[in-house]
PDB file of C-alpha atoms in Angstrom:
ATOM      1  CA  MET A  24     -10.587 -10.174   1.476  1.00 46.00           C
ATOM      2  CA  ALA A  25      -7.340  -8.790   0.555  1.00 52.00           C
ATOM      3  CA  TYR A  26      -5.795  -6.203   3.205  1.00 58.00           C
ATOM      4  CA  PRO A  27      -5.648  -2.431   1.909  1.00 64.00           C
ATOM      5  CA  ASP A  28      -2.120  -2.526  -0.507  1.00 66.00           C
ATOM      6  CA  ASP A  29      -1.790   1.880   0.506  1.00 73.00           C
ATOM      7  CA  LEU A  30      -0.852   0.747   3.844  1.00 77.00           C
ATOM      8  CA  LEU A  31       2.200  -1.866   2.306  1.00 82.00           C
ATOM      9  CA  SER A  32       5.143  -0.797   1.221  1.00 82.00           C
ATOM     10  CA  GLU A  33       6.347  -1.395  -2.340  1.00 83.00           C
ATOM     11  CA  ASP A  34       8.230  -4.672  -1.274  1.00 85.00           C
ATOM     12  CA  GLU A  35       5.764  -5.915   0.912  1.00 86.00           C
ATOM     13  CA  GLN A  36       3.430  -8.608   0.697  1.00 87.00           C
ATOM     14  CA  VAL A  37       0.460 -10.175   2.715  1.00 88.00           C
ATOM     15  CA  VAL A  38       1.368 -13.703   3.676  1.00 89.00           C
ATOM     16  CA  VAL A  39      -1.532 -14.358   6.114  1.00 90.00           C
ATOM     17  CA  HIS A  40      -4.582 -11.787   7.014  1.00 91.00           C
ATOM     18  CA  LYS A  41      -7.354 -13.245   9.167  1.00 93.00           C
ATOM     19  CA  HIS A  42     -10.299 -11.714  10.702  1.00 93.00           C
ATOM     20  CA  PRO A  43     -10.895 -12.995  14.333  1.00 94.00           C
ATOM     21  CA  HIS A  44     -12.610 -16.794  14.541  1.00 95.00           C
ATOM     22  CA  TRP A  45     -16.281 -16.715  13.975  1.00 94.00           C
ATOM     23  CA  LYS A  46     -16.824 -18.022  17.609  1.00 94.00           C
ATOM     24  CA  MET A  47     -16.903 -14.819  18.821  1.00 93.00           C
ATOM     25  CA  LEU A  48     -20.285 -14.248  16.601  1.00 95.00           C
ATOM     26  CA  ILE A  49     -22.107 -17.157  18.640  1.00 95.00           C
ATOM     27  CA  PHE A  50     -23.536 -14.797  21.260  1.00 96.00           C
ATOM     28  CA  PRO A  51     -24.663 -12.333  18.837  1.00 97.00           C
ATOM     29  CA  VAL A  52     -26.456 -14.810  16.752  1.00 97.00           C
ATOM     30  CA  PHE A  53     -28.214 -16.217  19.780  1.00 97.00           C
ATOM     31  CA  VAL A  54     -29.088 -12.851  20.740  1.00 97.00           C
ATOM     32  CA  LEU A  55     -30.784 -12.570  17.290  1.00 97.00           C
ATOM     33  CA  LEU A  56     -32.470 -15.128  17.873  1.00 98.00           C
ATOM     34  CA  VAL A  57     -34.054 -14.673  21.072  1.00 97.00           C
ATOM     35  CA  VAL A  58     -34.713 -10.921  20.259  1.00 97.00           C
ATOM     36  CA  VAL A  59     -36.545 -11.994  17.070  1.00 97.00           C
ATOM     37  CA  GLY A  60     -38.776 -14.549  18.520  1.00 97.00           C
ATOM     38  CA  GLY A  61     -39.720 -12.575  22.123  1.00 96.00           C
ATOM     39  CA  GLY A  62     -40.585  -9.774  20.045  1.00 95.00           C
ATOM     40  CA  ILE A  63     -42.789 -11.613  17.826  1.00 95.00           C
ATOM     41  CA  TYR A  64     -44.581 -13.140  20.636  1.00 95.00           C
ATOM     42  CA  LEU A  65     -44.914 -10.043  22.617  1.00 94.00           C
ATOM     43  CA  ALA A  66     -45.760  -8.517  19.526  1.00 93.00           C
ATOM     44  CA  THR A  67     -48.945 -11.445  19.378  1.00 92.00           C
ATOM     45  CA  LEU A  68     -49.639 -10.875  22.715  1.00 92.00           C
ATOM     46  CA  VAL A  69     -50.014  -6.890  22.721  1.00 92.00           C
ATOM     47  CA  GLN A  70     -51.824  -7.545  19.419  1.00 89.00           C
ATOM     48  CA  GLN A  71     -55.010  -8.196  21.483  1.00 85.00           C
ATOM     49  CA  THR A  72     -54.759  -5.313  23.795  1.00 86.00           C
ATOM     50  CA  GLU A  73     -56.877  -1.457  23.466  1.00 86.00           C
ATOM     51  CA  TRP A  74     -52.584  -0.178  23.242  1.00 88.00           C
ATOM     52  CA  ALA A  75     -51.802  -2.400  20.499  1.00 89.00           C
ATOM     53  CA  MET A  76     -49.965   0.391  18.577  1.00 92.00           C
ATOM     54  CA  ILE A  77     -48.049   2.316  21.695  1.00 93.00           C
ATOM     55  CA  GLY A  78     -47.043  -1.828  22.917  1.00 92.00           C
ATOM     56  CA  GLN A  79     -45.641  -2.605  19.147  1.00 93.00           C
ATOM     57  CA  ILE A  80     -43.847   0.359  19.113  1.00 95.00           C
ATOM     58  CA  ALA A  81     -41.956   0.417  22.120  1.00 95.00           C
ATOM     59  CA  ILE A  82     -41.279  -3.776  21.528  1.00 96.00           C
ATOM     60  CA  ALA A  83     -39.868  -2.335  18.107  1.00 95.00           C
ATOM     61  CA  VAL A  84     -37.572   0.061  19.767  1.00 97.00           C
ATOM     62  CA  VAL A  85     -36.523  -1.904  22.361  1.00 97.00           C
ATOM     63  CA  GLY A  86     -35.777  -4.705  20.023  1.00 96.00           C
ATOM     64  CA  GLY A  87     -34.051  -2.609  17.692  1.00 97.00           C
ATOM     65  CA  ILE A  88     -31.504  -1.320  20.191  1.00 97.00           C
ATOM     66  CA  LEU A  89     -31.173  -4.857  21.668  1.00 97.00           C
ATOM     67  CA  LEU A  90     -30.001  -5.607  17.653  1.00 97.00           C
ATOM     68  CA  ILE A  91     -28.012  -2.775  17.407  1.00 97.00           C
ATOM     69  CA  TRP A  92     -25.695  -3.004  20.793  1.00 96.00           C
ATOM     70  CA  LEU A  93     -25.875  -7.135  21.101  1.00 97.00           C
ATOM     71  CA  VAL A  94     -25.886  -8.398  17.024  1.00 97.00           C
ATOM     72  CA  LEU A  95     -24.556  -5.005  15.052  1.00 96.00           C
ATOM     73  CA  ALA A  96     -21.952  -4.271  16.943  1.00 94.00           C
ATOM     74  CA  PRO A  97     -19.689  -7.335  17.763  1.00 94.00           C
ATOM     75  CA  PHE A  98     -20.664  -8.581  13.888  1.00 95.00           C
ATOM     76  CA  VAL A  99     -18.672  -4.791  12.771  1.00 94.00           C
ATOM     77  CA  ARG A 100     -16.321  -5.082  15.734  1.00 92.00           C
ATOM     78  CA  TRP A 101     -15.675  -8.476  14.228  1.00 93.00           C
ATOM     79  CA  ARG A 102     -15.148  -7.347  10.604  1.00 92.00           C
ATOM     80  CA  THR A 103     -13.271  -4.527  11.353  1.00 91.00           C
ATOM     81  CA  THR A 104     -10.924  -6.455  12.981  1.00 92.00           C
ATOM     82  CA  HIS A 105      -7.732  -7.718  11.027  1.00 92.00           C
ATOM     83  CA  PHE A 106      -4.330  -9.649  11.802  1.00 93.00           C
ATOM     84  CA  VAL A 107      -1.982  -9.759   9.214  1.00 92.00           C
ATOM     85  CA  VAL A 108       1.353 -11.222   8.681  1.00 91.00           C
ATOM     86  CA  THR A 109       3.358  -9.584   6.070  1.00 89.00           C
ATOM     87  CA  THR A 110       7.066 -10.078   4.873  1.00 89.00           C
ATOM     88  CA  HIS A 111       8.410  -7.566   7.046  1.00 90.00           C
ATOM     89  CA  ARG A 112       5.525  -6.615   9.774  1.00 90.00           C
ATOM     90  CA  LEU A 113       2.733  -8.133  12.068  1.00 91.00           C
ATOM     91  CA  MET A 114      -0.119  -5.667  12.243  1.00 91.00           C
ATOM     92  CA  VAL A 115      -3.093  -5.839  13.810  1.00 91.00           C
ATOM     93  CA  GLN A 116      -6.024  -3.194  13.368  1.00 91.00           C
ATOM     94  CA  GLU A 117      -8.818  -2.878  15.237  1.00 90.00           C
ATOM     95  CA  GLY A 118     -12.042  -0.696  15.904  1.00 86.00           C
ATOM     96  CA  VAL A 119     -14.711   1.579  13.653  1.00 82.00           C
ATOM     97  CA  LEU A 120     -14.967   4.652  14.895  1.00 86.00           C
ATOM     98  CA  LYS A 121     -11.673   4.419  16.853  1.00 89.00           C
ATOM     99  CA  ARG A 122      -9.302   2.348  15.022  1.00 87.00           C
ATOM    100  CA  THR A 123      -6.194   1.194  17.222  1.00 90.00           C
ATOM    101  CA  GLY A 124      -3.062  -0.243  15.489  1.00 89.00           C
ATOM    102  CA  ILE A 125      -0.363  -2.513  16.729  1.00 90.00           C
ATOM    103  CA  ASP A 126       2.656  -2.588  13.963  1.00 90.00           C
ATOM    104  CA  ILE A 127       5.812  -5.100  15.330  1.00 89.00           C
ATOM    105  CA  PRO A 128       8.364  -5.686  12.855  1.00 90.00           C
ATOM    106  CA  MET A 129       9.447  -8.689  11.764  1.00 89.00           C
ATOM    107  CA  SER A 130      13.316  -8.170  13.464  1.00 86.00           C
ATOM    108  CA  ARG A 131      11.431  -6.894  16.589  1.00 88.00           C
ATOM    109  CA  ILE A 132       9.933 -10.762  17.032  1.00 89.00           C
ATOM    110  CA  ASN A 133      11.875 -12.829  19.421  1.00 88.00           C
ATOM    111  CA  SER A 134       9.567 -15.527  19.760  1.00 89.00           C
ATOM    112  CA  VAL A 135       5.598 -16.664  18.876  1.00 91.00           C
ATOM    113  CA  ARG A 136       3.712 -19.838  20.616  1.00 92.00           C
ATOM    114  CA  SER A 137       0.101 -20.441  20.617  1.00 94.00           C
ATOM    115  CA  VAL A 138      -1.910 -21.605  23.342  1.00 95.00           C
ATOM    116  CA  ARG A 139      -5.154 -23.966  22.264  1.00 94.00           C
ATOM    117  CA  GLY A 140      -7.731 -25.190  24.937  1.00 93.00           C
ATOM    118  CA  LEU A 141      -9.765 -28.168  24.218  1.00 95.00           C
ATOM    119  CA  THR A 142     -13.107 -25.693  22.603  1.00 93.00           C
ATOM    120  CA  ASP A 143     -10.220 -23.756  20.667  1.00 93.00           C
ATOM    121  CA  ARG A 144      -8.794 -27.068  19.087  1.00 94.00           C
ATOM    122  CA  LEU A 145     -12.290 -28.313  18.387  1.00 95.00           C
ATOM    123  CA  LEU A 146     -13.333 -24.890  16.874  1.00 94.00           C
ATOM    124  CA  GLY A 147      -9.574 -24.612  15.105  1.00 93.00           C
ATOM    125  CA  CYS A 148      -8.066 -21.400  16.819  1.00 95.00           C
ATOM    126  CA  GLY A 149      -6.504 -20.235  19.126  1.00 95.00           C
ATOM    127  CA  THR A 150      -4.242 -17.875  20.978  1.00 95.00           C
ATOM    128  CA  LEU A 151      -1.501 -16.129  19.997  1.00 94.00           C
ATOM    129  CA  ILE A 152       1.183 -14.753  21.929  1.00 93.00           C
ATOM    130  CA  VAL A 153       4.155 -13.129  20.647  1.00 92.00           C
ATOM    131  CA  GLU A 154       7.105 -11.683  22.140  1.00 91.00           C
ATOM    132  CA  SER A 155       9.544  -8.521  21.016  1.00 85.00           C
ATOM    133  CA  ALA A 156      11.553  -6.179  22.107  1.00 79.00           C
ATOM    134  CA  SER A 157       8.481  -4.906  23.964  1.00 72.00           C
ATOM    135  CA  ASP A 158       8.348  -5.846  27.688  1.00 71.00           C
ATOM    136  CA  GLU A 159       4.984  -7.664  27.853  1.00 85.00           C
ATOM    137  CA  PRO A 160       4.169 -10.099  25.483  1.00 89.00           C
ATOM    138  CA  LEU A 161       1.586  -9.416  23.276  1.00 90.00           C
ATOM    139  CA  GLU A 162      -1.640 -12.280  23.426  1.00 92.00           C
ATOM    140  CA  PHE A 163      -3.949 -12.121  19.757  1.00 92.00           C
ATOM    141  CA  ASP A 164      -6.962 -14.349  20.982  1.00 92.00           C
ATOM    142  CA  ASP A 165      -9.405 -16.106  18.887  1.00 93.00           C
ATOM    143  CA  ILE A 166      -7.096 -16.192  15.495  1.00 95.00           C
ATOM    144  CA  PRO A 167      -8.303 -19.000  13.411  1.00 95.00           C
ATOM    145  CA  ARG A 168      -5.415 -21.735  12.356  1.00 94.00           C
ATOM    146  CA  VAL A 169      -2.870 -20.433  15.222  1.00 94.00           C
ATOM    147  CA  GLU A 170      -0.375 -22.896  14.016  1.00 93.00           C
ATOM    148  CA  TYR A 171      -0.381 -21.717  10.623  1.00 93.00           C
ATOM    149  CA  VAL A 172      -0.192 -18.520  11.629  1.00 93.00           C
ATOM    150  CA  ARG A 173       2.448 -19.455  14.134  1.00 92.00           C
ATOM    151  CA  THR A 174       4.546 -21.443  11.648  1.00 90.00           C
ATOM    152  CA  MET A 175       4.108 -18.738   9.137  1.00 90.00           C
ATOM    153  CA  LEU A 176       5.439 -16.456  11.493  1.00 90.00           C
ATOM    154  CA  TYR A 177       8.583 -18.290  12.459  1.00 88.00           C
ATOM    155  CA  ARG A 178       8.812 -18.831   8.563  1.00 87.00           C
ATOM    156  CA  GLU A 179       9.038 -15.117   7.919  1.00 86.00           C
ATOM    157  CA  THR A 180      11.271 -14.092  10.698  1.00 84.00           C
ATOM    158  CA  ASN A 181      13.412 -16.736  10.122  1.00 81.00           C
ATOM    159  CA  ASP A 182      13.882 -16.234   6.010  1.00 67.00           C
ATOM    160  CA  ASP A 183      12.671 -20.068   5.440  1.00 49.00           C
ATOM    161  CA  PRO A 184      13.412 -20.600   1.491  1.00 48.00           C
ATOM    162  CA  ASN A 185      10.909 -23.867   2.082  1.00 51.00           C
ATOM    163  CA  ASP A 186       8.106 -21.000   2.728  1.00 48.00           C
ATOM    164  CA  ASP A 187       6.861 -20.973  -0.846  1.00 52.00           C
ATOM    165  CA  TYR A 188       5.443 -24.610  -0.187  1.00 49.00           C
ATOM    166  CA  VAL A 189       3.726 -24.131   3.121  1.00 50.00           C
ATOM    167  CA  ARG A 190       2.106 -20.648   1.602  1.00 50.00           C
ATOM    168  CA  LYS A 191       0.495 -22.986  -1.371  1.00 54.00           C
ATOM    169  CA  GLN A 192      -0.575 -25.717   1.101  1.00 53.00           C
ATOM    170  CA  GLY A 193      -2.288 -23.585   3.803  1.00 52.00           C
ATOM    171  CA  ARG A 194      -3.848 -20.350   2.440  1.00 49.00           C
TER     172      ARG A 194
END
């Protein structure tokens, strides 16, 4: 999915656009399976009682609330979180009802590093740490292909003429 062009300046191009890694969705998928399976099991247990209709409605309401809170909300949060590197800046936007974002001009980025634990290395993601002119370094967790993103940020901040080769290879 391309990043909205109306947020970019005229001569700005998107170099990398990522959502957080899919590992953020493991728990919601597990909850989905448990809630649906548990709801079906409880609905069949309640079916043989005299208050079957009220019990099934209560199970459906509780199951629906759990699915919205623990499955749908994290999925929408994942889908609406954008990590974007352009030719001029690094942008991170997240949120549905309350959108928050940060833009860091490439000229303000001092250093970029990545941290990857064993699980992150197996899943192909990691934490990107960007040190800019601000006081504290900014950490962005669960960035897919974090080594590639770090390399692209480095190339964009240093205007490496070979960056077209890397863009063609890694996107």
